């Protein structure tokens, strides 16, 4: 299998290195990664990018989505799978997926007709609130290899959002859906004429854990709280929400 490997932390990130070494044992891996950190880029793309050669593939002076577009349209042979990561910190919750460059690259792959896998590492105790070392990515890379070896099970039009604990133990893979619990709080920004927008999202890995976790089994947040490997198989199509009232509004226009 030909695999395009990218990330949002930049071509020199240890998480990318860990995935490259592990996946190269089971696939032909070509790196097409950003020149620098693009965390939070989501599915942002650029109108024009410069591309440099790299010992493992190419360096793109742009976003993760630019990397996927360049790789899928310009590489020969064309990759059959895009793997993005490994991110230093988790990506979970429906609101967060569109903000993540790691996830954005996997979604971009699906739009371009190729399955994608987004891999993120999390510390079951500290979450993402610490510096990640190269060895922290060993377990996520092992899981990524397993999923690549079973890539034919992903299905057309699907990408996997995967969060893996850094500590190898008897973790099981849990098939999950993104939790949709989210709100924001607006605070006056000191004496300046501005406001701070603060995410109101309960994160069990951040220490703000309530007495009982209200997420049922099956959500990604619950899986992370339980120290499991969360795999969310997701599509990219926008779901049509039918409304008789809106149809009536359209019918009576003019």
PDB file of C-alpha atoms in Angstrom:
ATOM      1  CA  UNK A   1       0.000   0.000   0.000  1.00  0.00           C
ATOM      2  CA  UNK A   2       1.148   3.527  -0.794  1.00  0.00           C
ATOM      3  CA  UNK A   3       0.569   5.859   2.162  1.00  0.00           C
ATOM      4  CA  UNK A   4       0.796   9.637   2.252  1.00  0.00           C
ATOM      5  CA  UNK A   5       1.898  10.749   5.722  1.00  0.00           C
ATOM      6  CA  UNK A   6       1.275  14.309   6.878  1.00  0.00           C
ATOM      7  CA  UNK A   7       0.588  16.244  10.091  1.00  0.00           C
ATOM      8  CA  UNK A   8      -0.099  19.727  11.448  1.00  0.00           C
ATOM      9  CA  UNK A   9       2.911  20.017  13.781  1.00  0.00           C
ATOM     10  CA  UNK A  10       5.489  20.330  11.014  1.00  0.00           C
ATOM     11  CA  UNK A  11       7.812  17.979   9.188  1.00  0.00           C
ATOM     12  CA  UNK A  12      10.309  17.763  12.080  1.00  0.00           C
ATOM     13  CA  UNK A  13       7.738  16.765  14.730  1.00  0.00           C
ATOM     14  CA  UNK A  14       8.550  13.585  16.706  1.00  0.00           C
ATOM     15  CA  UNK A  15       5.019  12.252  16.220  1.00  0.00           C
ATOM     16  CA  UNK A  16       5.501  12.232  12.449  1.00  0.00           C
ATOM     17  CA  UNK A  17       8.848  10.496  12.845  1.00  0.00           C
ATOM     18  CA  UNK A  18       7.285   7.783  15.016  1.00  0.00           C
ATOM     19  CA  UNK A  19       4.550   7.092  12.477  1.00  0.00           C
ATOM     20  CA  UNK A  20       6.986   7.056   9.567  1.00  0.00           C
ATOM     21  CA  UNK A  21       9.224   4.462  11.207  1.00  0.00           C
ATOM     22  CA  UNK A  22       6.314   2.232  12.239  1.00  0.00           C
ATOM     23  CA  UNK A  23       4.277   2.445   9.034  1.00  0.00           C
ATOM     24  CA  UNK A  24       7.296   1.899   6.793  1.00  0.00           C
ATOM     25  CA  UNK A  25       7.332  -1.702   7.974  1.00  0.00           C
ATOM     26  CA  UNK A  26       3.963  -2.389   6.302  1.00  0.00           C
ATOM     27  CA  UNK A  27       3.622   0.248   3.551  1.00  0.00           C
ATOM     28  CA  UNK A  28       5.408   2.503   1.098  1.00  0.00           C
ATOM     29  CA  UNK A  29       5.304   5.795   3.002  1.00  0.00           C
ATOM     30  CA  UNK A  30       5.841   9.227   1.483  1.00  0.00           C
ATOM     31  CA  UNK A  31       5.928  12.246   3.774  1.00  0.00           C
ATOM     32  CA  UNK A  32       4.228  15.399   2.518  1.00  0.00           C
ATOM     33  CA  UNK A  33       4.198  17.644   5.578  1.00  0.00           C
ATOM     34  CA  UNK A  34       4.075  21.346   6.448  1.00  0.00           C
ATOM     35  CA  UNK A  35       7.338  23.238   6.817  1.00  0.00           C
ATOM     36  CA  UNK A  36       6.258  24.579  10.209  1.00  0.00           C
ATOM     37  CA  UNK A  37       3.576  24.246  12.864  1.00  0.00           C
ATOM     38  CA  UNK A  38       0.049  24.503  11.474  1.00  0.00           C
ATOM     39  CA  UNK A  39      -1.917  23.493  14.579  1.00  0.00           C
ATOM     40  CA  UNK A  40      -5.497  24.722  14.461  1.00  0.00           C
ATOM     41  CA  UNK A  41      -5.480  25.186  10.689  1.00  0.00           C
ATOM     42  CA  UNK A  42      -8.513  22.940  10.228  1.00  0.00           C
ATOM     43  CA  UNK A  43      -9.253  22.576   6.514  1.00  0.00           C
ATOM     44  CA  UNK A  44      -7.687  25.900   5.565  1.00  0.00           C
ATOM     45  CA  UNK A  45      -5.909  25.854   2.234  1.00  0.00           C
ATOM     46  CA  UNK A  46      -3.699  28.263   0.327  1.00  0.00           C
ATOM     47  CA  UNK A  47      -3.938  29.652  -3.190  1.00  0.00           C
ATOM     48  CA  UNK A  48      -0.253  29.091  -3.816  1.00  0.00           C
ATOM     49  CA  UNK A  49       2.402  27.010  -2.028  1.00  0.00           C
ATOM     50  CA  UNK A  50       6.104  26.338  -2.402  1.00  0.00           C
ATOM     51  CA  UNK A  51       7.275  22.716  -2.255  1.00  0.00           C
ATOM     52  CA  UNK A  52      10.759  21.516  -1.319  1.00  0.00           C
ATOM     53  CA  UNK A  53      12.286  18.058  -1.562  1.00  0.00           C
ATOM     54  CA  UNK A  54      12.783  16.136   1.670  1.00  0.00           C
ATOM     55  CA  UNK A  55      14.630  12.906   2.369  1.00  0.00           C
ATOM     56  CA  UNK A  56      11.296  11.239   3.122  1.00  0.00           C
ATOM     57  CA  UNK A  57       9.229  13.031   0.492  1.00  0.00           C
ATOM     58  CA  UNK A  58       8.282  16.699   0.343  1.00  0.00           C
ATOM     59  CA  UNK A  59       7.951  19.782   2.532  1.00  0.00           C
ATOM     60  CA  UNK A  60       5.032  22.071   1.729  1.00  0.00           C
ATOM     61  CA  UNK A  61       5.042  25.717   2.787  1.00  0.00           C
ATOM     62  CA  UNK A  62       1.357  25.648   3.572  1.00  0.00           C
ATOM     63  CA  UNK A  63      -1.347  23.891   5.557  1.00  0.00           C
ATOM     64  CA  UNK A  64      -2.059  20.186   6.141  1.00  0.00           C
ATOM     65  CA  UNK A  65      -4.807  20.345   3.497  1.00  0.00           C
ATOM     66  CA  UNK A  66      -2.318  21.838   1.045  1.00  0.00           C
ATOM     67  CA  UNK A  67      -0.071  18.851   1.770  1.00  0.00           C
ATOM     68  CA  UNK A  68      -2.840  16.370   1.035  1.00  0.00           C
ATOM     69  CA  UNK A  69      -3.844  18.142  -2.173  1.00  0.00           C
ATOM     70  CA  UNK A  70      -0.252  18.295  -3.406  1.00  0.00           C
ATOM     71  CA  UNK A  71       0.438  14.711  -2.435  1.00  0.00           C
ATOM     72  CA  UNK A  72      -2.695  13.189  -3.949  1.00  0.00           C
ATOM     73  CA  UNK A  73      -2.527  15.191  -7.154  1.00  0.00           C
ATOM     74  CA  UNK A  74       1.225  15.254  -7.777  1.00  0.00           C
ATOM     75  CA  UNK A  75       2.734  12.035  -6.421  1.00  0.00           C
ATOM     76  CA  UNK A  76       3.350   9.022  -8.609  1.00  0.00           C
ATOM     77  CA  UNK A  77       2.101   6.473  -7.720  1.00  0.00           C
ATOM     78  CA  UNK A  78      -0.997   8.014  -6.162  1.00  0.00           C
ATOM     79  CA  UNK A  79      -1.365   7.189  -2.443  1.00  0.00           C
ATOM     80  CA  UNK A  80      -4.207   4.861  -1.501  1.00  0.00           C
ATOM     81  CA  UNK A  81      -4.439   6.127   2.077  1.00  0.00           C
ATOM     82  CA  UNK A  82      -3.656   9.337   3.961  1.00  0.00           C
ATOM     83  CA  UNK A  83      -2.439   9.152   7.565  1.00  0.00           C
ATOM     84  CA  UNK A  84      -2.224  12.377   9.549  1.00  0.00           C
ATOM     85  CA  UNK A  85      -0.333  12.719  12.822  1.00  0.00           C
ATOM     86  CA  UNK A  86       0.674  11.811  15.304  1.00  0.00           C
ATOM     87  CA  UNK A  87      -0.688  14.836  17.132  1.00  0.00           C
ATOM     88  CA  UNK A  88       0.731  15.704  20.552  1.00  0.00           C
ATOM     89  CA  UNK A  89      -2.579  15.859  22.409  1.00  0.00           C
ATOM     90  CA  UNK A  90      -6.098  14.548  21.797  1.00  0.00           C
ATOM     91  CA  UNK A  91      -8.646  15.674  19.218  1.00  0.00           C
ATOM     92  CA  UNK A  92     -12.115  14.787  20.450  1.00  0.00           C
ATOM     93  CA  UNK A  93     -15.542  16.372  20.593  1.00  0.00           C
ATOM     94  CA  UNK A  94     -17.554  17.342  17.514  1.00  0.00           C
ATOM     95  CA  UNK A  95     -16.763  21.054  17.856  1.00  0.00           C
ATOM     96  CA  UNK A  96     -13.020  20.445  17.851  1.00  0.00           C
ATOM     97  CA  UNK A  97     -12.746  18.305  14.745  1.00  0.00           C
ATOM     98  CA  UNK A  98     -13.230  21.167  12.280  1.00  0.00           C
ATOM     99  CA  UNK A  99     -10.549  23.192  14.075  1.00  0.00           C
ATOM    100  CA  UNK A 100      -7.866  20.523  14.039  1.00  0.00           C
ATOM    101  CA  UNK A 101      -5.283  20.486  11.269  1.00  0.00           C
ATOM    102  CA  UNK A 102      -4.603  16.824  12.021  1.00  0.00           C
ATOM    103  CA  UNK A 103      -8.226  15.901  11.449  1.00  0.00           C
ATOM    104  CA  UNK A 104      -8.577  18.409   8.614  1.00  0.00           C
ATOM    105  CA  UNK A 105      -5.964  16.557   6.556  1.00  0.00           C
ATOM    106  CA  UNK A 106      -7.819  13.244   6.922  1.00  0.00           C
ATOM    107  CA  UNK A 107     -11.093  14.905   5.924  1.00  0.00           C
ATOM    108  CA  UNK A 108      -9.448  16.554   2.917  1.00  0.00           C
ATOM    109  CA  UNK A 109      -8.308  13.127   1.756  1.00  0.00           C
ATOM    110  CA  UNK A 110     -11.883  11.848   1.757  1.00  0.00           C
ATOM    111  CA  UNK A 111     -13.072  14.839  -0.257  1.00  0.00           C
ATOM    112  CA  UNK A 112     -10.389  13.910  -2.786  1.00  0.00           C
ATOM    113  CA  UNK A 113     -11.493  10.286  -2.925  1.00  0.00           C
ATOM    114  CA  UNK A 114      -9.004   8.594  -0.572  1.00  0.00           C
ATOM    115  CA  UNK A 115      -9.657   7.259   2.967  1.00  0.00           C
ATOM    116  CA  UNK A 116      -7.918   9.060   5.801  1.00  0.00           C
ATOM    117  CA  UNK A 117      -6.784   8.279   9.339  1.00  0.00           C
ATOM    118  CA  UNK A 118      -6.117  11.047  11.878  1.00  0.00           C
ATOM    119  CA  UNK A 119      -3.993   9.847  14.816  1.00  0.00           C
ATOM    120  CA  UNK A 120      -3.687  11.786  18.076  1.00  0.00           C
ATOM    121  CA  UNK A 121      -1.907  10.840  21.304  1.00  0.00           C
ATOM    122  CA  UNK A 122      -3.167  11.603  24.786  1.00  0.00           C
ATOM    123  CA  UNK A 123      -1.812  11.063  28.251  1.00  0.00           C
ATOM    124  CA  UNK A 124      -4.547   9.308  30.302  1.00  0.00           C
ATOM    125  CA  UNK A 125      -3.541  11.395  33.322  1.00  0.00           C
ATOM    126  CA  UNK A 126      -2.318  14.739  31.996  1.00  0.00           C
ATOM    127  CA  UNK A 127      -4.122  14.790  28.647  1.00  0.00           C
ATOM    128  CA  UNK A 128      -2.347  17.199  26.338  1.00  0.00           C
ATOM    129  CA  UNK A 129      -1.173  19.550  29.052  1.00  0.00           C
ATOM    130  CA  UNK A 130       2.497  18.584  28.952  1.00  0.00           C
ATOM    131  CA  UNK A 131       5.392  18.277  26.556  1.00  0.00           C
ATOM    132  CA  UNK A 132       5.329  15.030  24.591  1.00  0.00           C
ATOM    133  CA  UNK A 133       8.547  13.098  24.056  1.00  0.00           C
ATOM    134  CA  UNK A 134       9.438  10.796  21.165  1.00  0.00           C
ATOM    135  CA  UNK A 135       8.701   7.678  23.218  1.00  0.00           C
ATOM    136  CA  UNK A 136       5.167   8.916  23.957  1.00  0.00           C
ATOM    137  CA  UNK A 137       4.221   8.126  20.372  1.00  0.00           C
ATOM    138  CA  UNK A 138       5.231   4.461  20.424  1.00  0.00           C
ATOM    139  CA  UNK A 139       1.795   3.156  21.407  1.00  0.00           C
ATOM    140  CA  UNK A 140      -0.139   5.458  19.023  1.00  0.00           C
ATOM    141  CA  UNK A 141       2.213   4.440  16.197  1.00  0.00           C
ATOM    142  CA  UNK A 142       1.566   0.771  16.972  1.00  0.00           C
ATOM    143  CA  UNK A 143      -2.188   1.362  16.760  1.00  0.00           C
ATOM    144  CA  UNK A 144      -1.758   3.343  13.529  1.00  0.00           C
ATOM    145  CA  UNK A 145       0.132   0.425  11.995  1.00  0.00           C
ATOM    146  CA  UNK A 146      -2.652  -1.966  12.956  1.00  0.00           C
ATOM    147  CA  UNK A 147      -5.267   0.292  11.365  1.00  0.00           C
ATOM    148  CA  UNK A 148      -3.212   0.721   8.192  1.00  0.00           C
ATOM    149  CA  UNK A 149      -2.873  -3.057   7.944  1.00  0.00           C
ATOM    150  CA  UNK A 150      -6.672  -3.209   8.093  1.00  0.00           C
ATOM    151  CA  UNK A 151      -7.332  -0.163   5.917  1.00  0.00           C
ATOM    152  CA  UNK A 152      -9.647  -2.125   3.633  1.00  0.00           C
ATOM    153  CA  UNK A 153     -12.214  -2.105   6.459  1.00  0.00           C
ATOM    154  CA  UNK A 154     -12.509   1.704   6.543  1.00  0.00           C
ATOM    155  CA  UNK A 155     -14.936   1.976   3.648  1.00  0.00           C
ATOM    156  CA  UNK A 156     -15.476   4.539   0.934  1.00  0.00           C
ATOM    157  CA  UNK A 157     -16.089   8.149   1.935  1.00  0.00           C
ATOM    158  CA  UNK A 158     -14.865   7.587   5.492  1.00  0.00           C
ATOM    159  CA  UNK A 159     -12.055   8.826   7.677  1.00  0.00           C
ATOM    160  CA  UNK A 160     -11.085   7.627  11.131  1.00  0.00           C
ATOM    161  CA  UNK A 161     -10.482  10.026  13.993  1.00  0.00           C
ATOM    162  CA  UNK A 162      -8.289   8.071  16.396  1.00  0.00           C
ATOM    163  CA  UNK A 163      -7.139   9.008  19.911  1.00  0.00           C
ATOM    164  CA  UNK A 164      -4.633   6.675  21.555  1.00  0.00           C
ATOM    165  CA  UNK A 165      -3.273   6.702  25.121  1.00  0.00           C
ATOM    166  CA  UNK A 166       0.469   7.208  25.357  1.00  0.00           C
ATOM    167  CA  UNK A 167       0.825   4.509  27.984  1.00  0.00           C
ATOM    168  CA  UNK A 168       0.655   1.012  26.586  1.00  0.00           C
ATOM    169  CA  UNK A 169      -1.578  -1.131  28.697  1.00  0.00           C
ATOM    170  CA  UNK A 170      -4.585  -3.391  28.196  1.00  0.00           C
ATOM    171  CA  UNK A 171      -6.464  -0.723  26.250  1.00  0.00           C
ATOM    172  CA  UNK A 172      -9.169  -1.891  23.898  1.00  0.00           C
ATOM    173  CA  UNK A 173     -10.352  -0.182  20.752  1.00  0.00           C
ATOM    174  CA  UNK A 174     -13.717   1.436  21.264  1.00  0.00           C
ATOM    175  CA  UNK A 175     -15.752   2.506  18.208  1.00  0.00           C
ATOM    176  CA  UNK A 176     -17.073   5.930  19.157  1.00  0.00           C
ATOM    177  CA  UNK A 177     -18.961   9.004  18.041  1.00  0.00           C
ATOM    178  CA  UNK A 178     -17.849  12.581  18.799  1.00  0.00           C
ATOM    179  CA  UNK A 179     -19.509  14.069  21.851  1.00  0.00           C
ATOM    180  CA  UNK A 180     -21.524  17.203  21.051  1.00  0.00           C
ATOM    181  CA  UNK A 181     -21.440  18.897  24.443  1.00  0.00           C
ATOM    182  CA  UNK A 182     -20.123  22.409  23.837  1.00  0.00           C
ATOM    183  CA  UNK A 183     -20.750  26.027  24.795  1.00  0.00           C
ATOM    184  CA  UNK A 184     -18.804  29.286  25.045  1.00  0.00           C
ATOM    185  CA  UNK A 185     -18.471  31.967  27.693  1.00  0.00           C
ATOM    186  CA  UNK A 186     -17.860  35.605  26.749  1.00  0.00           C
ATOM    187  CA  UNK A 187     -15.705  37.630  29.134  1.00  0.00           C
ATOM    188  CA  UNK A 188     -14.734  41.308  29.034  1.00  0.00           C
ATOM    189  CA  UNK A 189     -11.102  41.520  28.009  1.00  0.00           C
ATOM    190  CA  UNK A 190      -9.706  43.763  30.751  1.00  0.00           C
ATOM    191  CA  UNK A 191     -10.020  47.464  30.012  1.00  0.00           C
ATOM    192  CA  UNK A 192      -9.711  46.998  26.276  1.00  0.00           C
ATOM    193  CA  UNK A 193     -12.695  47.267  23.969  1.00  0.00           C
ATOM    194  CA  UNK A 194     -12.819  43.553  23.364  1.00  0.00           C
ATOM    195  CA  UNK A 195     -14.014  40.217  24.659  1.00  0.00           C
ATOM    196  CA  UNK A 196     -12.453  36.857  25.386  1.00  0.00           C
ATOM    197  CA  UNK A 197     -14.255  33.821  23.978  1.00  0.00           C
ATOM    198  CA  UNK A 198     -13.758  30.878  26.327  1.00  0.00           C
ATOM    199  CA  UNK A 199     -14.692  27.341  25.321  1.00  0.00           C
ATOM    200  CA  UNK A 200     -17.035  25.703  27.786  1.00  0.00           C
ATOM    201  CA  UNK A 201     -16.152  22.076  27.204  1.00  0.00           C
ATOM    202  CA  UNK A 202     -15.679  19.553  29.956  1.00  0.00           C
ATOM    203  CA  UNK A 203     -12.384  17.744  29.464  1.00  0.00           C
ATOM    204  CA  UNK A 204     -11.792  14.713  31.726  1.00  0.00           C
ATOM    205  CA  UNK A 205      -8.077  14.863  30.871  1.00  0.00           C
ATOM    206  CA  UNK A 206      -7.747  18.408  32.159  1.00  0.00           C
ATOM    207  CA  UNK A 207      -8.719  17.661  35.728  1.00  0.00           C
ATOM    208  CA  UNK A 208     -12.184  19.266  35.656  1.00  0.00           C
ATOM    209  CA  UNK A 209     -13.885  15.934  36.106  1.00  0.00           C
ATOM    210  CA  UNK A 210     -17.332  15.947  37.724  1.00  0.00           C
ATOM    211  CA  UNK A 211     -18.449  13.343  40.227  1.00  0.00           C
ATOM    212  CA  UNK A 212     -19.978  11.261  37.472  1.00  0.00           C
ATOM    213  CA  UNK A 213     -19.229  11.362  33.769  1.00  0.00           C
ATOM    214  CA  UNK A 214     -22.532  11.907  31.982  1.00  0.00           C
ATOM    215  CA  UNK A 215     -21.256  10.738  28.578  1.00  0.00           C
ATOM    216  CA  UNK A 216     -22.575   7.258  27.804  1.00  0.00           C
ATOM    217  CA  UNK A 217     -20.262   4.585  26.495  1.00  0.00           C
ATOM    218  CA  UNK A 218     -19.897   5.140  22.793  1.00  0.00           C
ATOM    219  CA  UNK A 219     -18.722   8.763  22.903  1.00  0.00           C
ATOM    220  CA  UNK A 220     -15.110   9.664  22.271  1.00  0.00           C
ATOM    221  CA  UNK A 221     -14.870  11.651  25.498  1.00  0.00           C
ATOM    222  CA  UNK A 222     -16.019   8.690  27.556  1.00  0.00           C
ATOM    223  CA  UNK A 223     -13.467   6.426  25.858  1.00  0.00           C
ATOM    224  CA  UNK A 224     -10.636   8.834  26.676  1.00  0.00           C
ATOM    225  CA  UNK A 225     -11.806   9.152  30.283  1.00  0.00           C
ATOM    226  CA  UNK A 226     -11.691   5.356  30.510  1.00  0.00           C
ATOM    227  CA  UNK A 227      -8.180   5.193  28.996  1.00  0.00           C
ATOM    228  CA  UNK A 228      -9.361   3.451  25.838  1.00  0.00           C
ATOM    229  CA  UNK A 229      -8.405   3.792  22.173  1.00  0.00           C
ATOM    230  CA  UNK A 230     -11.134   5.852  20.561  1.00  0.00           C
ATOM    231  CA  UNK A 231     -11.835   5.239  16.864  1.00  0.00           C
ATOM    232  CA  UNK A 232     -14.578   7.362  15.307  1.00  0.00           C
ATOM    233  CA  UNK A 233     -15.449   6.403  11.696  1.00  0.00           C
ATOM    234  CA  UNK A 234     -16.782   9.632  10.196  1.00  0.00           C
ATOM    235  CA  UNK A 235     -18.079  10.928   6.893  1.00  0.00           C
ATOM    236  CA  UNK A 236     -17.703  14.394   5.411  1.00  0.00           C
ATOM    237  CA  UNK A 237     -21.083  14.871   3.699  1.00  0.00           C
ATOM    238  CA  UNK A 238     -23.276  17.621   5.093  1.00  0.00           C
ATOM    239  CA  UNK A 239     -26.486  16.054   6.331  1.00  0.00           C
ATOM    240  CA  UNK A 240     -29.652  17.510   4.829  1.00  0.00           C
ATOM    241  CA  UNK A 241     -32.040  18.733   7.532  1.00  0.00           C
ATOM    242  CA  UNK A 242     -35.531  18.701   6.049  1.00  0.00           C
ATOM    243  CA  UNK A 243     -38.036  21.280   7.247  1.00  0.00           C
ATOM    244  CA  UNK A 244     -41.628  21.538   6.023  1.00  0.00           C
ATOM    245  CA  UNK A 245     -41.797  25.115   7.275  1.00  0.00           C
ATOM    246  CA  UNK A 246     -38.694  26.112   5.336  1.00  0.00           C
ATOM    247  CA  UNK A 247     -40.043  24.369   2.236  1.00  0.00           C
ATOM    248  CA  UNK A 248     -43.213  26.407   2.567  1.00  0.00           C
ATOM    249  CA  UNK A 249     -41.160  29.588   2.830  1.00  0.00           C
ATOM    250  CA  UNK A 250     -39.369  28.671  -0.397  1.00  0.00           C
ATOM    251  CA  UNK A 251     -42.600  27.742  -2.184  1.00  0.00           C
ATOM    252  CA  UNK A 252     -44.301  31.045  -1.338  1.00  0.00           C
ATOM    253  CA  UNK A 253     -41.379  33.259  -2.402  1.00  0.00           C
ATOM    254  CA  UNK A 254     -42.303  35.834  -5.036  1.00  0.00           C
TER     255      UNK A 254
END
